[in-house]
XYZ file of C-alpha atoms in Angstrom:
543
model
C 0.000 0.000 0.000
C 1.241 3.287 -1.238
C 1.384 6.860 0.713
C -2.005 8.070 -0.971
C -3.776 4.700 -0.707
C -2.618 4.625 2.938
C -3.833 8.506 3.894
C -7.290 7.691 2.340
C -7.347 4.287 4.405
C -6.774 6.876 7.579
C -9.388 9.455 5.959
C -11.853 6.598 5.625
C -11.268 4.932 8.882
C -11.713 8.520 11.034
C -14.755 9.194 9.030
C -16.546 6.002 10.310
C -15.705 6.774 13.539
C -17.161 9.940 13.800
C -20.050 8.406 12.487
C -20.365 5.871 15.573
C -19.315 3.001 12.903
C -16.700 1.921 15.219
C -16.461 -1.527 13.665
C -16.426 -1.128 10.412
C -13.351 1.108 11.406
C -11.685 -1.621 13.099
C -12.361 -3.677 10.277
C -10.142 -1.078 8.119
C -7.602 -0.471 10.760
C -6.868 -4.572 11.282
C -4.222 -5.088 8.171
C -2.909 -1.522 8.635
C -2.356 -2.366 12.622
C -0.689 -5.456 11.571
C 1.346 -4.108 8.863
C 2.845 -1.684 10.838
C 2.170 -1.962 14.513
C 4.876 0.775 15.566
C 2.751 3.649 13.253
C 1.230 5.201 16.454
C -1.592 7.473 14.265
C -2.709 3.759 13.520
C -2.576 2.471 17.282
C -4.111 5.593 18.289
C -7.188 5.024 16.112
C -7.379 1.096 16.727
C -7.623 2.454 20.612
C -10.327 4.743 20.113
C -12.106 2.143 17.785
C -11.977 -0.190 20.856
C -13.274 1.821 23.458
C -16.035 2.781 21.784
C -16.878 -0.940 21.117
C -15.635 -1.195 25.040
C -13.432 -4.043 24.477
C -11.858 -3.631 27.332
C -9.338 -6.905 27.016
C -8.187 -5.980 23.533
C -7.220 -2.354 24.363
C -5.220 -2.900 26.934
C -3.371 -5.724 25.077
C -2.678 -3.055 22.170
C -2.102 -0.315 24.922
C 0.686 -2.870 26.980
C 2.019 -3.937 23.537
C 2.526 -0.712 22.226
C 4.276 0.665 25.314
C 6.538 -2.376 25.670
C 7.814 -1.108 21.585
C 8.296 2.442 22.756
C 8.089 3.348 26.117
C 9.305 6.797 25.689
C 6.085 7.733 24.290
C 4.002 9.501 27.271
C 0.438 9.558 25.010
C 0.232 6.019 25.732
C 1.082 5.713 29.462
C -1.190 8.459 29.409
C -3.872 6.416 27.681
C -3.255 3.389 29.872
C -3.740 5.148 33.117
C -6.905 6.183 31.903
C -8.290 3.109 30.580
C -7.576 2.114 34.537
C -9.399 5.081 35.618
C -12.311 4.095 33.640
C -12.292 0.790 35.049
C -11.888 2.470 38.402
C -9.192 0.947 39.201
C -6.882 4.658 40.154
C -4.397 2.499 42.179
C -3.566 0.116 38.842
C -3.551 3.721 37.114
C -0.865 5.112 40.077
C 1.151 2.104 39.690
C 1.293 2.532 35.649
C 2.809 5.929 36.212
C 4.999 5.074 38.065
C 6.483 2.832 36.217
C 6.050 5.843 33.288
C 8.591 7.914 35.808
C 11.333 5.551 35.200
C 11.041 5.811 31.352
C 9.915 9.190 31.457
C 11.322 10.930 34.708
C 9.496 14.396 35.558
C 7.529 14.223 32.627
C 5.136 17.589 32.594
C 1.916 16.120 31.958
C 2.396 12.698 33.382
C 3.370 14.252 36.321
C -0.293 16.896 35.957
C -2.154 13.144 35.226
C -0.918 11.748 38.833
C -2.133 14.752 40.470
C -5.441 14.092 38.815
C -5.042 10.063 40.259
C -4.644 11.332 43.572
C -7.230 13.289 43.573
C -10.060 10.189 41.897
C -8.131 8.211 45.395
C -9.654 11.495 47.478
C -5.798 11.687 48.557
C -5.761 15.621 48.795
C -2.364 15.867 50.496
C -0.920 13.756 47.604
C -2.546 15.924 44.878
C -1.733 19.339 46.323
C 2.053 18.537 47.182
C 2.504 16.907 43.349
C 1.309 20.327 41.693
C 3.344 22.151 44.582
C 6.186 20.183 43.338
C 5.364 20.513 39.212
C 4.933 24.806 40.180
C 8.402 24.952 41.356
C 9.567 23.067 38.517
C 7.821 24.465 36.054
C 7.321 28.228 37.892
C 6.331 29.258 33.848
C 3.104 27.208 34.420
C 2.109 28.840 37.985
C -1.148 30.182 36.514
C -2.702 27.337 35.052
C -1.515 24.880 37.625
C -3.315 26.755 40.610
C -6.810 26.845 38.818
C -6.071 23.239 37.977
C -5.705 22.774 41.708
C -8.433 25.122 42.642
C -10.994 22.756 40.437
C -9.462 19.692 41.555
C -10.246 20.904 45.270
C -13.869 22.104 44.158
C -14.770 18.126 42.898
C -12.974 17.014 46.611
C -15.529 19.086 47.949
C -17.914 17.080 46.891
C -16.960 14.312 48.973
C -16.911 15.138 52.393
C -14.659 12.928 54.763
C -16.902 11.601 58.105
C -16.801 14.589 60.732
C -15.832 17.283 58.655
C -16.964 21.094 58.246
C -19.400 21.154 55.593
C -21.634 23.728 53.856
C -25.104 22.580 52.325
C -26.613 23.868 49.012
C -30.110 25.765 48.713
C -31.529 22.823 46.714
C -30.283 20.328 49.261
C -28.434 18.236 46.735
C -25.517 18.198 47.966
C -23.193 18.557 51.062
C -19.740 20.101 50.517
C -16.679 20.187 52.596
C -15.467 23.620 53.351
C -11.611 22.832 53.737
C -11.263 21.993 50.153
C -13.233 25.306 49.412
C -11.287 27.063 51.469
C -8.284 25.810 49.599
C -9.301 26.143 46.297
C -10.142 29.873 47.195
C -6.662 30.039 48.855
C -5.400 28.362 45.285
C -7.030 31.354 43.546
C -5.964 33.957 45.393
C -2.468 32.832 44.834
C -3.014 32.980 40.886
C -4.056 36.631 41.548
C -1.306 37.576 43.040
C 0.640 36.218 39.874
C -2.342 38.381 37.667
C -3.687 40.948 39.256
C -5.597 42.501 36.258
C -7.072 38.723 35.199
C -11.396 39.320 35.678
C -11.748 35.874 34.868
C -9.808 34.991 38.538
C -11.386 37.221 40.634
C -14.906 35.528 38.857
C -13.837 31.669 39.680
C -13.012 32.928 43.385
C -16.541 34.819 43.566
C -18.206 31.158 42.685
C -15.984 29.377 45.485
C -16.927 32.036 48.167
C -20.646 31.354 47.271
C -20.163 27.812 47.640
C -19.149 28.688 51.074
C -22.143 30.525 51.336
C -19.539 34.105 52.488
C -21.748 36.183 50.332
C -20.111 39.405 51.090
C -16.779 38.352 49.862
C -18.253 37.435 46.244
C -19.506 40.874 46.303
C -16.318 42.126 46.465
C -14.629 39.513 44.267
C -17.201 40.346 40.945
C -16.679 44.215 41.631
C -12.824 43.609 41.261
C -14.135 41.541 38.265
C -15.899 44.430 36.778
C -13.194 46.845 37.700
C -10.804 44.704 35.549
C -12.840 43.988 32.229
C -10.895 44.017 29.361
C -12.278 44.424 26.614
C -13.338 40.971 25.127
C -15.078 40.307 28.027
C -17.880 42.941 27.794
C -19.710 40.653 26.870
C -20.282 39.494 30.402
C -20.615 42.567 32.195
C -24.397 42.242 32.230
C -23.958 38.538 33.697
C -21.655 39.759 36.398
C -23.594 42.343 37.658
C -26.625 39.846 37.823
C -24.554 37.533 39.726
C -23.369 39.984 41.776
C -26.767 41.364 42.814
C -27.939 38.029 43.361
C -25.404 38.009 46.089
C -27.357 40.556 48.162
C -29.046 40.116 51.196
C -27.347 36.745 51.856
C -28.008 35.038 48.468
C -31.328 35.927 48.747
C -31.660 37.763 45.861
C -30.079 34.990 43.521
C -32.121 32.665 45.411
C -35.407 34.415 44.807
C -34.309 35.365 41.255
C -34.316 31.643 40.755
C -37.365 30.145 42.448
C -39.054 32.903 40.163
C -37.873 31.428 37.249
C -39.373 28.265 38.559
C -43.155 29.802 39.315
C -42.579 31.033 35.276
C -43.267 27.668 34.404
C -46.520 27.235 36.630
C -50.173 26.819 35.013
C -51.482 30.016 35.917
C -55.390 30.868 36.858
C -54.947 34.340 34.778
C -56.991 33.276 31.753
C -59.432 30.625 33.510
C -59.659 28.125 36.198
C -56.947 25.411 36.846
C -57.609 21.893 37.169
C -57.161 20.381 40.740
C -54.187 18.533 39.185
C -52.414 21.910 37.951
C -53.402 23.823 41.528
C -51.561 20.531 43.213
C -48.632 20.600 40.987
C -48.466 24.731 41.382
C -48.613 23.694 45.169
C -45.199 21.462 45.053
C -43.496 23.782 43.112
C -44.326 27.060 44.862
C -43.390 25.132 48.311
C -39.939 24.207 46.873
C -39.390 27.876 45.460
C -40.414 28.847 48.611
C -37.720 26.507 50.279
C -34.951 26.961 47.675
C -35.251 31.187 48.756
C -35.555 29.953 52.420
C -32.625 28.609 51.512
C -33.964 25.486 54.181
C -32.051 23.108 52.113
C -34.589 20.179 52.112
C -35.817 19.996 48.715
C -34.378 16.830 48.377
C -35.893 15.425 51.670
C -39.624 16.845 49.960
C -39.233 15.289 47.212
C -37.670 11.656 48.219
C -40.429 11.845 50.699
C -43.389 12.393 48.524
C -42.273 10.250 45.671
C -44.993 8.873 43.769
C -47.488 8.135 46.891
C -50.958 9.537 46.598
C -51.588 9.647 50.391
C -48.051 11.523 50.898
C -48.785 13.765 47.916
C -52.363 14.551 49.695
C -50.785 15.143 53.287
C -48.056 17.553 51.477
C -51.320 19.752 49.849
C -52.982 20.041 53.069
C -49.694 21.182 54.906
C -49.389 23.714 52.007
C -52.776 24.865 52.402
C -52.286 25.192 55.836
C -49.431 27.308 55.762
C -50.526 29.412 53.261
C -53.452 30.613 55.883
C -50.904 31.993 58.258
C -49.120 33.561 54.826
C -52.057 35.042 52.838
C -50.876 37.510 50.922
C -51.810 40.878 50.054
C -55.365 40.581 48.261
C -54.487 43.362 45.720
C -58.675 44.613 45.098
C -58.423 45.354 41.448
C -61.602 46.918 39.554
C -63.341 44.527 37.592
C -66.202 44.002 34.668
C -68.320 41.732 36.706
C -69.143 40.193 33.128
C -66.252 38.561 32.885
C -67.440 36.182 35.583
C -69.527 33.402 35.019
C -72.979 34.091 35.360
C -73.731 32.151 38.630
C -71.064 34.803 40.528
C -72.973 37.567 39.142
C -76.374 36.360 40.212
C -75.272 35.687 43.363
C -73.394 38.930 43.411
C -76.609 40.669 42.215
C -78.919 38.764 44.794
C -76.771 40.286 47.975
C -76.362 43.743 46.341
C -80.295 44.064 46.690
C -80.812 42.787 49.860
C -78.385 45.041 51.414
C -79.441 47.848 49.420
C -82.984 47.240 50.811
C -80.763 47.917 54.466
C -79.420 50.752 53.483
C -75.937 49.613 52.082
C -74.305 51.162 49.005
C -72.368 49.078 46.306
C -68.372 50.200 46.388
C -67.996 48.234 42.875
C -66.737 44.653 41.642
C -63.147 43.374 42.370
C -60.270 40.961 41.865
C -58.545 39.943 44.743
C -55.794 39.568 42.442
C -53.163 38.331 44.461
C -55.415 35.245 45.782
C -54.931 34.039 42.366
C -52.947 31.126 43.537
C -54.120 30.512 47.041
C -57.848 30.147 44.777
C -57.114 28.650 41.620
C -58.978 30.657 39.910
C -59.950 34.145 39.132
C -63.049 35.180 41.674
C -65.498 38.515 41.583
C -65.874 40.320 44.980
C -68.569 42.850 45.543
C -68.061 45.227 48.111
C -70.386 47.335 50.178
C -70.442 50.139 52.584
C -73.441 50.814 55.447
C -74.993 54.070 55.604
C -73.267 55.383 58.342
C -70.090 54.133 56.869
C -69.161 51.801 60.867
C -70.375 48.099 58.471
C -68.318 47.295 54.826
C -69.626 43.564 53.568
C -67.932 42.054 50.750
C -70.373 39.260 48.723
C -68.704 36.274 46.734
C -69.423 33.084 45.656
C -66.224 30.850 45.275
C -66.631 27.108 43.351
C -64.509 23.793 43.646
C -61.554 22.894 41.469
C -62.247 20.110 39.163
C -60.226 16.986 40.617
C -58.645 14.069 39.054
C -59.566 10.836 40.471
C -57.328 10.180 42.837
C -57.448 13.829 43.904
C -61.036 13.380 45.239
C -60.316 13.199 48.970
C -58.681 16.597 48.799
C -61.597 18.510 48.461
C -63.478 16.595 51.168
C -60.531 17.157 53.771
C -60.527 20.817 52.437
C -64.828 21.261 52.228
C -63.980 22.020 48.430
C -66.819 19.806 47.606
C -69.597 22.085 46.920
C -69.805 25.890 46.053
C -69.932 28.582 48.467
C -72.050 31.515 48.753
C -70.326 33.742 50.901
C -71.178 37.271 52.594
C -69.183 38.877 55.164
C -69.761 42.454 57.649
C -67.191 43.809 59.214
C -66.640 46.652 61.714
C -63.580 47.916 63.467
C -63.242 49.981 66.651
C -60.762 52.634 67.227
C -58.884 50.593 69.498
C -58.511 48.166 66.935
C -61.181 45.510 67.415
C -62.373 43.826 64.450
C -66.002 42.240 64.472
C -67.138 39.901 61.611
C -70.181 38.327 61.023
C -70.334 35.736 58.133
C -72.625 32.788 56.670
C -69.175 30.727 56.530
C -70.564 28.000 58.999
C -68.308 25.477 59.464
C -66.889 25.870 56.338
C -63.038 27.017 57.583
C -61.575 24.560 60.336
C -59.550 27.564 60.990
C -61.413 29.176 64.183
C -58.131 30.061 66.290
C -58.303 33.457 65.333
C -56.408 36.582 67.055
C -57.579 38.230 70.597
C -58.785 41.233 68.559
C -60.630 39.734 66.358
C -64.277 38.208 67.157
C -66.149 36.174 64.624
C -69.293 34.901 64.552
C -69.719 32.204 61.384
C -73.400 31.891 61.225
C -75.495 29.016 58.857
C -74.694 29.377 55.253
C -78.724 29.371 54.610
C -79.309 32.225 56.746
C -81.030 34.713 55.330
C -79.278 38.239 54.615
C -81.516 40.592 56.977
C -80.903 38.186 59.513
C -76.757 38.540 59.080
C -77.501 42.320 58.964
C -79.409 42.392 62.326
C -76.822 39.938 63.702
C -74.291 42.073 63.150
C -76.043 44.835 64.326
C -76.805 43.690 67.268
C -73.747 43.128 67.961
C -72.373 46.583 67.968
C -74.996 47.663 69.676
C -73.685 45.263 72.508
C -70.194 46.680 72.194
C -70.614 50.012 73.176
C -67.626 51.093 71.591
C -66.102 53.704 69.331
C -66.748 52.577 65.617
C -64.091 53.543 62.700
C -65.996 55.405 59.985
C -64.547 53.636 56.589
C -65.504 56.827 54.799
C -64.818 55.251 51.343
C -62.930 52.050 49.567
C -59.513 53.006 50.432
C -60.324 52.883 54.353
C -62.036 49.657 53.776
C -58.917 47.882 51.713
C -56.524 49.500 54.524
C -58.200 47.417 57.291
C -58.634 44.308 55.313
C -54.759 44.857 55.016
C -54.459 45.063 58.973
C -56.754 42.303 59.464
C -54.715 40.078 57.449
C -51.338 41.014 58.859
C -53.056 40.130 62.080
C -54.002 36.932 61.262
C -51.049 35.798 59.751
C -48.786 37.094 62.567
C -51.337 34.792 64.991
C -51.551 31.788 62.260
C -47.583 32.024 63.160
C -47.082 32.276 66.915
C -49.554 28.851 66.970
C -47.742 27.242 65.203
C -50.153 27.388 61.621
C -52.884 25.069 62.932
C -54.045 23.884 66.529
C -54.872 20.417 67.140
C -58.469 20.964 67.347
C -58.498 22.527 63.608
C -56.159 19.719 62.292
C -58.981 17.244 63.589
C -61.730 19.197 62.361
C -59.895 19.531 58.878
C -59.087 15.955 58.553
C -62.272 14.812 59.878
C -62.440 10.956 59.676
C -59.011 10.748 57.931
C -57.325 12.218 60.893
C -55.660 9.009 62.215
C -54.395 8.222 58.399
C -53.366 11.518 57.908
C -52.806 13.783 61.136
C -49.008 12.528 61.422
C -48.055 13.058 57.655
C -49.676 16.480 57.905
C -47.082 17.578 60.938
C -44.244 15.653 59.136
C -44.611 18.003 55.977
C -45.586 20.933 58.490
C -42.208 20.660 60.102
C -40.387 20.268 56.596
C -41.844 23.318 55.187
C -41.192 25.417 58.206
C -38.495 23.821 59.924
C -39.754 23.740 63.391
């Protein structure tokens, strides 16, 4: 075989290879290997040939064979020690270069590939004394030696030794040992020192300090970054100051920017109703957003917890749902076209609006409690009135049941989503801050641990509207106290605001639900479920 013949043979052969037709390559390479088995271009390619058939026998007879013809060639101690790595056997690999030191004594990047052995063995004083050693040798290499180090250190990390300092991540994925963090940070700092002007240094040791969770010192670290720019990496100013300001507050801003990112993704009730399904699955993945910013570190636990149990993924919802009544959130009252309701809120909405007209109420409008959105579901029309003498505002609404799945049945009954509600509700405040509330909510909320301030009466759900009115009424009458005039909308939204503060702040001191609520909540399921409930509860909060 000629020159040309044998360069198209090669051209041929590395062609089928990159097409994943490893054996018809070998097939090619067979009389070439055997015609010449000291042409190393030819070895080379037989090698990569048979790993990617893994026959593991054959290429380390051709590896052993070809270094016994020329050991001075380092590519293929280099190859054998990692076909021993990928066999995971790295003390096989040490032994193989050390026999590579006798035929090749202080070779450069031999001696970089034991470093890397020592450091697959989780031998850290063996892998930072053999760079220590190849610096002082090689003092020309300082710079890329110490990031080598620095990133050898940062996969240590990831194997803590028993006892050790150790630093968890937000997710909760993994546990990593601070002394090899500290060290690669150390490593970093040293390569400044060499570079003082290098951005990309001061950017690796920004990532290292927020793997050790020193959030101030990354500040500092992607300022000196931006300070040194050059100019081919403008590009990443943008990404460096977003990085940077994710650093404030503790990480809490990179934290939040992230589990926001996550809610993107979430089936949102903007443009309809959600399924109970979608409200469920909105559920899991606001809770972990909500631990990922908490930065609670137990995603994991959630998730290997819930898995792909029914019961556990029911007992998770009701914690969430419990929670999320000591962590209501601002009901942003936006102004509404009551048409764009079904027609059974409207009715309903309608049906109040004259009987408490015929008492002497005035209508204040329709509204979105906008940010109840995901607490609800759904998108729900409030009506909202004001008494005559201004000391009563009611608010009218008439809230429906998601539509389960099938195995999401029991949810609603543990919940009393089962059947619509027709809800009205007076309130008056006193001066000294004394809220009184008068509803048709029934039984409908297990939640009746409510704040010293506040007193509620939850009458029948049938009972009739003059009858709530006169309740009420009767009850400030009994009072004898000073009554805030609302005046207009805005006083009545900035009470509803203190009332909720209130109860959240009291939903918290009692730890989100008493034991008398989780038994009326669960009802008949509260042996099966009352212990899962507190398991989750103390997950989510970590009490």
């Amino acid at each position: 075989m000629n020159a040309y013949e044998h360069s198209a043979q090669i051209a041929r052969v590395c062609e089928l290879l990159e097409n994943g037709k490893a054996k018809a390559a070998l097939k090619r390479l067979s009389p070439l290997y055997k015609a010449d088995e000291d042409n190393l271009e030819v070895v080379y390619l037989v090698l990569d040939a048979l790993a990617e058939l893994e026959l593991h026998d054959q290429t380390q007879t051709v590896i052993l064979r070809a270094i016994k013809r020329q050991p001075q060639e380092a590519e293929l101690w280099g190859r054998l020690v990692h076909f021993y790595l990928d066999q995971k056997d790295s003390e096989q690999a040490l032994k193989v270069l050390n026999k590579a030191s006798a035929a090749l004594p202080e070779h450069y990047e031999l001696s970089r590939l034991k470093a890397f052995v020592y450091s697959r063995q989780g031998n850290r004083e063996a892998m930072h004394d053999q760079l220590e050693v190849l610096i002082a040798a090689h003092p020309e290499h300082t710079h890329d030696l110490l990031i080598e180090r620095a990133e050898l250190y940062r996969t240590l990390a990831l194997e803590p030794k028993n006892g050790e300092a150790q630093v968890k991540d937000a997710l909760g994925f993994s546990a990593l040992a601070v002394v090899p963090l500290q060290k690669a940070a150390a490593d970093i700092t040293r390569a400044i020192n060499h570079q003082v002007d290098d951005w990309h240094l001061y950017f690796k040791r920004a990532g290292f300090h927020k793997l050790l969770l020193d959030f101030d010192a990354a500040i500092v670290d992607y300022d000196q970054a931006l300070r040194h720019l050059d100019t081919e990496g403008e590009d990443f100013r943008e990404f460096l100051i977003q990085e940077r300001d994710g650093c404030l507050n503790g990480g809490r801003n990179g934290r939040e920017a992230f589990a926001n990112s996550l809610r993107e993704g979430m089936p949102s009730a903007d443009n309809g109703e959600l399924s109970m399904v979608d409200y469920m699955s909105n559920n899991l993945m606001d809770t972990l957003a909500d631990q990922y910013t908490d930065n609670n570190g137990n995603i994991v636990e959630l998730l290997e917890t819930v898995s792909d149990d029914p019961d556990e993924a029911l007992a998770l919802s009701v914690a969430q749902d419990i929670i999320k009544q000591a962590r209501e959130p601002n009901s942003d009252y936006q102004p509404v076209d009551a048409c764009e309701f079904p027609r059974s809120e409207r009715a309903f909405c309608d049906k109040v609006e004259k009987a408490l007209t015929a008492q002497g109420f005035t209508s204040l409008g329709d509204f979105e409690p906008v940010g109840a959105r995901p607490m609800l579901g759904k998108r729900a029309l409030v009506r909202i009135f004001l008494s005559e003498d201004s000391s009563i505002c009611a608010a009218a609404a008439r809230f429906s049941p998601l539509k389960p799945a099938l195995w999401v049945w029991l949810i609603m009954v543990l919940l009393r989503q089962w059947k619509p509600h027709h809800f009205v509700q007076l309130e008056s405040v006193t001066t000294a801050g004394h809220f009184l509330i008068t509803s048709n909510s029934g039984s409908v909320s297990p939640f009746t641990d409510l704040p010293r301030n506040i007193d509620a009466l939850n009458m029948a759900p049938n009972t009739k509207l003059p009858e709530l009115v006169a309740a009420h009424q009767e009850r400030l009458q009994t009072e004898q106290a000073d009554w805030v005039d609302y005046q207009n909308l805005d006083g009545v939204l900035d009470y509803q605001e203190t009332l909720r503060l209130a109860k959240n702040a009291h939903r918290e001191s009692i730890g989100f639900v008493t034991e008398d609520e989780l038994n009326s909540l669960l009802g008949k399921q509260y042996d099966k479920f009352a212990e899962p409930v507190r398991k989750y509860l103390r997950l989510l909060t970590h009490r």
